[in-house]
mmCIF file of C-alpha atoms in Angstrom:
data_model
loop_
_atom_site.group_PDB
_atom_site.id
_atom_site.type_symbol
_atom_site.label_atom_id
_atom_site.label_comp_id
_atom_site.label_asym_id
_atom_site.label_seq_id
_atom_site.Cartn_x
_atom_site.Cartn_y
_atom_site.Cartn_z
ATOM 1 C CA MET A 1 16.286 -5.608 -13.967
ATOM 2 C CA LYS A 2 14.772 -7.011 -11.044
ATOM 3 C CA ARG A 3 11.448 -7.814 -10.968
ATOM 4 C CA VAL A 4 8.675 -5.259 -8.485
ATOM 5 C CA PHE A 5 5.470 -5.856 -7.562
ATOM 6 C CA SER A 6 3.035 -3.679 -5.073
ATOM 7 C CA GLY A 7 -0.767 -2.905 -4.932
ATOM 8 C CA VAL A 8 -3.374 -0.960 -3.013
ATOM 9 C CA GLN A 9 -7.195 -1.628 -2.409
ATOM 10 C CA PRO A 10 -9.755 0.363 -3.798
ATOM 11 C CA THR A 11 -11.836 0.950 -0.659
ATOM 12 C CA GLY A 12 -11.728 4.671 -0.691
ATOM 13 C CA ASN A 13 -9.562 8.384 -0.365
ATOM 14 C CA ILE A 14 -6.225 6.982 -0.306
ATOM 15 C CA THR A 15 -4.700 8.852 3.128
ATOM 16 C CA ILE A 16 -0.913 10.498 3.072
ATOM 17 C CA GLY A 17 -0.148 7.025 5.501
ATOM 18 C CA ASN A 18 -0.546 4.759 2.108
ATOM 19 C CA TYR A 19 1.316 7.364 0.494
ATOM 20 C CA LEU A 20 3.829 7.807 2.618
ATOM 21 C CA GLY A 21 4.276 4.635 3.681
ATOM 22 C CA ALA A 22 4.135 2.534 -0.060
ATOM 23 C CA ILE A 23 2.803 4.371 -2.623
ATOM 24 C CA LYS A 24 5.815 7.281 -3.241
ATOM 25 C CA GLN A 25 8.176 4.476 -3.280
ATOM 26 C CA PHE A 26 6.455 2.879 -6.513
ATOM 27 C CA VAL A 27 7.914 5.968 -8.151
ATOM 28 C CA THR A 28 11.497 6.292 -7.131
ATOM 29 C CA TYR A 29 11.382 1.361 -8.342
ATOM 30 C CA GLN A 30 9.829 2.569 -11.507
ATOM 31 C CA GLU A 31 12.805 3.915 -12.972
ATOM 32 C CA ASP A 32 15.297 1.410 -13.082
ATOM 33 C CA ASN A 33 13.631 -2.637 -12.291
ATOM 34 C CA ASP A 34 10.430 -4.303 -14.251
ATOM 35 C CA ALA A 35 7.658 -2.387 -11.760
ATOM 36 C CA PHE A 36 3.678 -4.158 -11.539
ATOM 37 C CA TYR A 37 1.322 -1.916 -9.885
ATOM 38 C CA CYS A 38 -2.153 -3.327 -8.650
ATOM 39 C CA VAL A 39 -5.413 -2.173 -7.977
ATOM 40 C CA VAL A 40 -5.900 -4.908 -5.988
ATOM 41 C CA ASP A 41 -9.806 -4.745 -6.530
ATOM 42 C CA LEU A 42 -10.510 -8.276 -5.864
ATOM 43 C CA HIS A 43 -8.867 -7.943 -2.118
ATOM 44 C CA SER A 44 -11.563 -5.364 -1.422
ATOM 45 C CA ILE A 45 -14.467 -7.686 -1.250
ATOM 46 C CA THR A 46 -13.321 -9.252 1.360
ATOM 47 C CA LEU A 47 -15.416 -7.225 3.356
ATOM 48 C CA PRO A 48 -19.316 -5.822 1.702
ATOM 49 C CA GLN A 49 -18.297 -3.437 -0.584
ATOM 50 C CA ASP A 50 -21.247 -1.143 -3.027
ATOM 51 C CA PRO A 51 -21.185 -2.273 -6.810
ATOM 52 C CA LYS A 52 -21.244 1.410 -7.828
ATOM 53 C CA GLU A 53 -18.546 2.738 -5.172
ATOM 54 C CA LEU A 54 -16.135 -0.204 -6.213
ATOM 55 C CA HIS A 55 -16.399 0.369 -9.780
ATOM 56 C CA LYS A 56 -15.573 3.935 -8.897
ATOM 57 C CA ASN A 57 -13.041 3.591 -6.628
ATOM 58 C CA SER A 58 -11.175 1.223 -8.736
ATOM 59 C CA LEU A 59 -10.657 3.736 -11.258
ATOM 60 C CA SER A 60 -10.173 6.760 -8.655
ATOM 61 C CA VAL A 61 -6.641 4.284 -6.841
ATOM 62 C CA ALA A 62 -5.088 3.752 -10.755
ATOM 63 C CA ALA A 63 -5.648 7.810 -11.995
ATOM 64 C CA MET A 64 -4.187 8.487 -7.826
ATOM 65 C CA TYR A 65 -1.112 6.177 -9.163
ATOM 66 C CA MET A 66 -0.358 8.195 -12.459
ATOM 67 C CA ALA A 67 -1.167 11.331 -10.648
ATOM 68 C CA VAL A 68 1.452 10.437 -7.898
ATOM 69 C CA GLY A 69 4.125 9.773 -10.360
ATOM 70 C CA LEU A 70 3.394 6.273 -11.676
ATOM 71 C CA ASP A 71 4.125 6.594 -15.978
ATOM 72 C CA PRO A 72 2.480 3.659 -18.027
ATOM 73 C CA ASN A 73 5.659 3.931 -20.344
ATOM 74 C CA LYS A 74 7.780 3.288 -17.356
ATOM 75 C CA CYS A 75 5.557 0.410 -15.376
ATOM 76 C CA THR A 76 2.489 -2.084 -15.741
ATOM 77 C CA ILE A 77 -0.154 -0.522 -13.974
ATOM 78 C CA PHE A 78 -3.464 -3.241 -13.765
ATOM 79 C CA LEU A 79 -6.360 -4.194 -12.366
ATOM 80 C CA GLN A 80 -6.245 -7.485 -10.321
ATOM 81 C CA SER A 81 -9.541 -8.800 -11.803
ATOM 82 C CA SER A 82 -8.567 -8.313 -15.133
ATOM 83 C CA VAL A 83 -6.192 -10.859 -14.921
ATOM 84 C CA LYS A 84 -7.346 -14.323 -13.638
ATOM 85 C CA GLU A 85 -4.083 -16.676 -12.331
ATOM 86 C CA HIS A 86 -4.648 -14.314 -9.489
ATOM 87 C CA ALA A 87 -7.274 -15.802 -8.424
ATOM 88 C CA GLU A 88 -6.430 -18.790 -9.290
ATOM 89 C CA LEU A 89 -3.033 -19.018 -7.946
ATOM 90 C CA GLY A 90 -4.928 -18.059 -4.444
ATOM 91 C CA TRP A 91 -6.167 -20.892 -4.013
ATOM 92 C CA PHE A 92 -3.120 -22.894 -5.252
ATOM 93 C CA LEU A 93 -1.752 -21.274 -1.736
ATOM 94 C CA GLN A 94 -4.818 -21.266 -0.208
ATOM 95 C CA CYS A 95 -3.955 -25.022 0.105
ATOM 96 C CA MET A 96 0.033 -24.942 1.435
ATOM 97 C CA SER A 97 -1.621 -23.010 4.202
ATOM 98 C CA SER A 98 -2.305 -24.239 7.524
ATOM 99 C CA THR A 99 -4.873 -22.333 9.364
ATOM 100 C CA GLY A 100 -2.888 -21.948 12.091
ATOM 101 C CA GLU A 101 -0.244 -19.335 10.448
ATOM 102 C CA LEU A 102 -3.325 -17.377 9.147
ATOM 103 C CA SER A 103 -4.716 -17.412 12.648
ATOM 104 C CA ARG A 104 -1.813 -15.602 13.240
ATOM 105 C CA MET A 105 -2.492 -12.772 10.827
ATOM 106 C CA THR A 106 -2.426 -9.807 13.027
ATOM 107 C CA GLN A 107 -4.310 -7.814 10.523
ATOM 108 C CA PHE A 108 -6.850 -10.604 10.135
ATOM 109 C CA LYS A 109 -7.193 -10.380 14.108
ATOM 110 C CA ASP A 110 -8.087 -6.495 13.988
ATOM 111 C CA LYS A 111 -10.458 -7.357 11.813
ATOM 112 C CA SER A 112 -12.325 -9.314 12.692
ATOM 113 C CA ARG A 113 -12.434 -9.034 16.247
ATOM 114 C CA GLY A 114 -13.087 -12.382 17.191
ATOM 115 C CA ASP A 115 -15.820 -12.324 15.537
ATOM 116 C CA GLU A 116 -17.428 -16.238 14.325
ATOM 117 C CA SER A 117 -19.361 -15.072 11.370
ATOM 118 C CA ALA A 118 -15.954 -12.575 9.890
ATOM 119 C CA PRO A 119 -16.018 -12.996 6.002
ATOM 120 C CA THR A 120 -13.894 -16.826 5.147
ATOM 121 C CA GLY A 121 -11.714 -13.837 2.815
ATOM 122 C CA LEU A 122 -10.605 -11.794 5.793
ATOM 123 C CA PHE A 123 -9.478 -14.812 6.674
ATOM 124 C CA THR A 124 -7.516 -16.708 3.562
ATOM 125 C CA TYR A 125 -6.857 -13.196 1.924
ATOM 126 C CA PRO A 126 -3.520 -13.441 2.798
ATOM 127 C CA THR A 127 -2.532 -16.353 -0.017
ATOM 128 C CA LEU A 128 -4.016 -14.212 -2.201
ATOM 129 C CA MET A 129 -1.463 -11.185 -1.458
ATOM 130 C CA ALA A 130 0.828 -13.597 -1.957
ATOM 131 C CA ALA A 131 -0.335 -15.019 -5.077
ATOM 132 C CA ASP A 132 -0.399 -11.513 -6.275
ATOM 133 C CA ILE A 133 2.977 -11.095 -5.464
ATOM 134 C CA LEU A 134 4.742 -14.756 -6.662
ATOM 135 C CA LEU A 135 2.852 -14.463 -10.303
ATOM 136 C CA TYR A 136 5.400 -11.967 -11.253
ATOM 137 C CA ASP A 137 8.957 -13.463 -9.551
ATOM 138 C CA THR A 138 9.093 -11.011 -8.233
ATOM 139 C CA ASN A 139 12.179 -9.752 -6.480
ATOM 140 C CA TYR A 140 11.562 -6.631 -4.176
ATOM 141 C CA VAL A 141 8.089 -5.284 -2.861
ATOM 142 C CA PRO A 142 7.729 -1.937 -1.663
ATOM 143 C CA VAL A 143 4.928 -2.059 1.232
ATOM 144 C CA GLY A 144 4.014 -0.095 4.436
ATOM 145 C CA ASN A 145 6.011 -1.258 7.461
ATOM 146 C CA ASP A 146 1.562 -3.040 8.436
ATOM 147 C CA GLN A 147 2.128 -5.226 5.731
ATOM 148 C CA LYS A 148 5.354 -7.364 6.822
ATOM 149 C CA GLN A 149 4.071 -9.815 8.584
ATOM 150 C CA HIS A 150 1.831 -10.916 4.734
ATOM 151 C CA LEU A 151 5.104 -10.350 3.177
ATOM 152 C CA GLU A 152 7.051 -12.685 5.625
ATOM 153 C CA LEU A 153 3.483 -15.348 5.056
ATOM 154 C CA THR A 154 4.778 -14.856 1.121
ATOM 155 C CA ARG A 155 8.194 -15.410 1.264
ATOM 156 C CA ASP A 156 7.707 -18.492 3.737
ATOM 157 C CA LEU A 157 4.610 -20.161 1.670
ATOM 158 C CA ALA A 158 6.695 -19.837 -1.197
ATOM 159 C CA MET A 159 10.282 -21.745 0.338
ATOM 160 C CA ARG A 160 7.428 -24.546 1.138
ATOM 161 C CA PHE A 161 6.691 -24.696 -2.738
ATOM 162 C CA ASN A 162 9.854 -24.819 -3.360
ATOM 163 C CA ASN A 163 11.045 -27.469 -1.620
ATOM 164 C CA ARG A 164 7.872 -29.604 -1.790
ATOM 165 C CA PHE A 165 7.750 -29.588 -5.767
ATOM 166 C CA GLY A 166 11.198 -27.620 -7.310
ATOM 167 C CA GLU A 167 12.056 -24.451 -7.826
ATOM 168 C CA THR A 168 9.324 -22.475 -9.110
ATOM 169 C CA PHE A 169 9.380 -19.185 -7.398
ATOM 170 C CA VAL A 170 11.520 -16.228 -6.679
ATOM 171 C CA VAL A 171 11.268 -15.374 -2.942
ATOM 172 C CA PRO A 172 10.570 -11.879 -2.577
ATOM 173 C CA GLU A 173 12.867 -8.719 -0.195
ATOM 174 C CA TYR A 174 10.745 -6.441 1.863
ATOM 175 C CA LYS A 175 11.084 -2.701 0.632
ATOM 176 C CA GLU A 176 10.928 -0.119 3.427
ATOM 177 C CA GLN A 177 10.511 3.281 3.053
ATOM 178 C CA LYS A 178 13.378 5.173 5.357
ATOM 179 C CA VAL A 179 10.762 7.597 5.923
ATOM 180 C CA GLY A 180 7.699 7.700 6.261
ATOM 181 C CA SER A 181 6.995 3.837 6.468
ATOM 182 C CA ARG A 182 4.252 3.831 9.354
ATOM 183 C CA ILE A 183 2.258 7.196 9.660
ATOM 184 C CA MET A 184 -0.339 7.207 12.888
ATOM 185 C CA SER A 185 -3.169 8.304 12.879
ATOM 186 C CA LEU A 186 -3.447 12.121 14.273
ATOM 187 C CA ASP A 187 -5.951 11.632 17.051
ATOM 188 C CA ASP A 188 -3.907 8.662 18.127
ATOM 189 C CA PRO A 189 -0.522 8.485 17.101
ATOM 190 C CA THR A 190 -0.176 4.921 19.017
ATOM 191 C CA SER A 191 -2.227 3.725 16.189
ATOM 192 C CA LYS A 192 -1.411 2.988 12.486
ATOM 193 C CA MET A 193 -4.012 6.328 10.391
ATOM 194 C CA SER A 194 -6.451 3.837 9.213
ATOM 195 C CA LYS A 195 -10.150 5.276 6.093
ATOM 196 C CA SER A 196 -11.968 3.100 8.726
ATOM 197 C CA ASN A 197 -11.535 5.590 11.925
ATOM 198 C CA PRO A 198 -14.879 6.910 12.355
ATOM 199 C CA ASN A 199 -12.412 10.365 13.058
ATOM 200 C CA GLU A 200 -12.347 11.912 10.060
ATOM 201 C CA HIS A 201 -10.132 14.236 11.359
ATOM 202 C CA SER A 202 -7.610 11.078 12.462
ATOM 203 C CA ARG A 203 -6.177 11.447 8.692
ATOM 204 C CA ILE A 204 -5.102 13.023 5.801
ATOM 205 C CA CYS A 205 -6.293 11.886 2.480
ATOM 206 C CA LEU A 206 -4.662 12.840 -0.623
ATOM 207 C CA LEU A 207 -7.978 14.333 -2.180
ATOM 208 C CA ASP A 208 -8.748 16.566 0.625
ATOM 209 C CA SER A 209 -9.639 19.726 0.425
ATOM 210 C CA PRO A 210 -7.146 22.637 1.757
ATOM 211 C CA ASN A 211 -9.213 23.726 4.479
ATOM 212 C CA LYS A 212 -9.967 19.417 5.728
ATOM 213 C CA VAL A 213 -6.124 19.574 5.886
ATOM 214 C CA LYS A 214 -5.644 22.601 7.523
ATOM 215 C CA LYS A 215 -8.286 21.070 10.458
ATOM 216 C CA SER A 216 -6.958 17.946 10.890
ATOM 217 C CA LEU A 217 -3.432 19.484 10.905
ATOM 218 C CA MET A 218 -3.786 21.729 13.900
ATOM 219 C CA ARG A 219 -6.652 19.328 16.041
ATOM 220 C CA SER A 220 -3.808 17.045 15.962
ATOM 221 C CA THR A 221 -2.126 15.227 19.135
ATOM 222 C CA THR A 222 0.426 16.772 20.660
ATOM 223 C CA ASP A 223 1.390 17.318 24.019
ATOM 224 C CA SER A 224 2.266 20.221 26.929
ATOM 225 C CA ASP A 225 5.483 20.602 27.054
ATOM 226 C CA MET A 226 6.021 22.509 23.648
ATOM 227 C CA GLU A 227 8.890 20.907 22.644
ATOM 228 C CA VAL A 228 10.063 20.117 18.639
ATOM 229 C CA ARG A 229 11.509 16.866 19.665
ATOM 230 C CA PHE A 230 11.082 13.470 17.650
ATOM 231 C CA ASP A 231 10.419 10.795 20.891
ATOM 232 C CA PRO A 232 8.252 8.611 19.606
ATOM 233 C CA GLU A 233 8.061 6.590 23.292
ATOM 234 C CA ASN A 234 7.100 10.253 24.848
ATOM 235 C CA LYS A 235 6.247 12.317 22.045
ATOM 236 C CA ALA A 236 4.239 10.149 20.002
ATOM 237 C CA GLY A 237 2.542 12.758 18.183
ATOM 238 C CA VAL A 238 4.841 15.300 17.277
ATOM 239 C CA SER A 239 7.198 12.792 16.207
ATOM 240 C CA ASN A 240 4.455 11.550 13.034
ATOM 241 C CA LEU A 241 4.004 15.120 12.610
ATOM 242 C CA LEU A 242 7.861 15.329 12.443
ATOM 243 C CA THR A 243 8.165 12.664 10.344
ATOM 244 C CA ILE A 244 5.282 13.453 8.107
ATOM 245 C CA TYR A 245 6.858 16.995 7.526
ATOM 246 C CA SER A 246 10.279 15.379 6.550
ATOM 247 C CA ALA A 247 8.505 13.160 3.718
ATOM 248 C CA PHE A 248 6.296 15.868 2.292
ATOM 249 C CA SER A 249 9.651 18.142 2.333
ATOM 250 C CA GLY A 250 12.277 16.135 1.659
ATOM 251 C CA LEU A 251 13.696 17.926 4.811
ATOM 252 C CA SER A 252 15.657 15.330 7.910
ATOM 253 C CA VAL A 253 14.309 15.200 11.014
ATOM 254 C CA LYS A 254 17.077 16.539 12.513
ATOM 255 C CA ASP A 255 16.649 19.604 10.191
ATOM 256 C CA LEU A 256 13.339 20.431 11.215
ATOM 257 C CA GLU A 257 13.623 19.480 15.205
ATOM 258 C CA LYS A 258 16.685 23.194 15.076
ATOM 259 C CA LYS A 259 14.971 24.960 12.432
ATOM 260 C CA TYR A 260 11.707 24.659 15.359
ATOM 261 C CA GLU A 261 14.036 24.816 18.594
ATOM 262 C CA GLY A 262 12.193 26.665 20.594
ATOM 263 C CA VAL A 263 9.299 27.750 18.391
ATOM 264 C CA GLY A 264 6.387 26.046 19.244
ATOM 265 C CA TYR A 265 3.593 24.051 18.258
ATOM 266 C CA GLY A 266 1.904 27.015 16.372
ATOM 267 C CA THR A 267 4.168 27.322 14.286
ATOM 268 C CA PHE A 268 5.094 24.521 13.748
ATOM 269 C CA LYS A 269 1.668 23.136 12.546
ATOM 270 C CA LYS A 270 0.906 25.852 10.775
ATOM 271 C CA GLU A 271 4.062 25.588 8.405
ATOM 272 C CA LEU A 272 3.047 21.956 8.058
ATOM 273 C CA VAL A 273 0.163 22.589 6.924
ATOM 274 C CA VAL A 274 1.862 24.468 3.810
ATOM 275 C CA VAL A 275 3.611 22.110 3.250
ATOM 276 C CA VAL A 276 1.372 19.332 2.984
ATOM 277 C CA ASN A 277 -0.891 20.806 0.532
ATOM 278 C CA ASP A 278 0.900 22.787 -1.373
ATOM 279 C CA SER A 279 2.166 18.906 -2.375
ATOM 280 C CA LEU A 280 -1.194 17.588 -2.479
ATOM 281 C CA ALA A 281 -2.307 21.018 -4.851
ATOM 282 C CA GLN A 282 0.249 19.126 -7.631
ATOM 283 C CA ILE A 283 -1.605 15.495 -7.074
ATOM 284 C CA GLN A 284 -4.375 17.055 -7.279
ATOM 285 C CA ASP A 285 -4.498 19.054 -10.030
ATOM 286 C CA ARG A 286 -2.842 15.987 -12.004
ATOM 287 C CA TYR A 287 -5.025 13.628 -10.505
ATOM 288 C CA ASN A 288 -8.463 15.924 -12.054
ATOM 289 C CA LYS A 289 -6.824 15.631 -15.491
ATOM 290 C CA ILE A 290 -6.560 11.927 -15.604
ATOM 291 C CA ILE A 291 -9.336 10.501 -14.400
ATOM 292 C CA ASP A 292 -11.791 11.568 -16.451
ATOM 293 C CA SER A 293 -9.722 11.282 -19.956
ATOM 294 C CA PRO A 294 -10.507 7.986 -21.658
ATOM 295 C CA GLU A 295 -6.887 7.074 -22.189
ATOM 296 C CA LEU A 296 -7.618 5.523 -18.412
ATOM 297 C CA LEU A 297 -8.883 2.529 -19.022
ATOM 298 C CA ASP A 298 -7.027 1.662 -22.048
ATOM 299 C CA ILE A 299 -4.099 1.875 -19.567
ATOM 300 C CA LEU A 300 -5.466 -0.380 -17.606
ATOM 301 C CA LYS A 301 -5.900 -2.879 -20.833
ATOM 302 C CA THR A 302 -2.807 -2.384 -22.274
ATOM 303 C CA GLY A 303 -1.217 -2.996 -18.697
ATOM 304 C CA ALA A 304 -3.705 -6.455 -18.188
ATOM 305 C CA ASP A 305 -2.571 -7.371 -21.575
ATOM 306 C CA ARG A 306 0.910 -7.526 -20.345
ATOM 307 C CA ALA A 307 0.271 -8.897 -17.242
ATOM 308 C CA ARG A 308 -1.641 -11.999 -18.066
ATOM 309 C CA GLN A 309 1.628 -12.482 -20.436
ATOM 310 C CA VAL A 310 3.606 -13.017 -17.172
ATOM 311 C CA ALA A 311 1.206 -14.160 -14.224
ATOM 312 C CA SER A 312 0.242 -17.081 -17.586
ATOM 313 C CA VAL A 313 4.078 -18.409 -17.722
ATOM 314 C CA THR A 314 4.430 -18.830 -13.757
ATOM 315 C CA MET A 315 0.909 -20.652 -13.221
ATOM 316 C CA ASP A 316 1.710 -22.930 -16.445
ATOM 317 C CA ARG A 317 4.935 -23.706 -14.348
ATOM 318 C CA VAL A 318 2.618 -23.887 -11.092
ATOM 319 C CA LYS A 319 0.961 -26.513 -12.666
ATOM 320 C CA LYS A 320 3.335 -28.730 -14.172
ATOM 321 C CA ASN A 321 5.695 -28.815 -11.388
ATOM 322 C CA MET A 322 2.430 -30.410 -8.847
ATOM 323 C CA GLY A 323 1.716 -32.504 -11.553
ATOM 324 C CA PHE A 324 -1.546 -30.849 -13.012
ATOM 325 C CA VAL A 325 -2.053 -31.852 -16.696
ATOM 326 C CA THR A 326 -1.696 -29.616 -18.948
ATOM 327 C CA LEU A 327 -3.282 -29.064 -22.289
#
């Protein structure tokens, strides 16, 4: 079986952008692959976190994994901080990287905004992400389009290491969702949907109420010609809504264009609200049952035990090939 790895940060309620761009794929890949899905809590502390919120959000993401369809009997679900090899290999790969290539990472530029006092972890975390992936001899990484640059760095570091120290790492491949790989902001469809946007109606989160979803979608930015047509360059807002509709409903964008030909945006948005709320209601019902279940911690412990078994073998191989004394 091929190995799959991916993870999500516990930094608040997951948006439909996170879900459609990455997490939805997780469910598919667990069926025919040896899948490892991690709550990447170490990544979250690149920016200050309230300890209580970090604890709460970490369990929330783990519960949401299962609410959207991940089965702990089919895949390995665990917390990144429970497996010390993530931080250990992160340091090794940090020493294999250059400041030049890390400074070119788009997300660092966006989040630091040229601030010289930005946390060092924000600058170096792509090497920790590379460690997350390479620890598990990962073949495929289902992540959102915004993480593609980091995966390219991971591939570069794996090949650089292999060339210098001999075959050590599997060089992973990027797996992108065909529909919904990049969901844009509802108030500015030229920017990615983000939890950090101060406008709460710029996004829809998986735990949002039906009324909140309705308000956000009905207020979403479109254009003035009222034609429901997929044209990202000239009709970015409508194209974004069509992508969301298609991803949740399973209907193709072409079918949706035909369905709403000559109808206008009002009806289109109202029916999109129903589709999104119906999907979220099912997820939320499962989430509410899981988050309060005593089994959640047991599942995470079992997952961490499995992850440590695999990660420790990789770290032993890394250390041996680099020349470290292993006892």
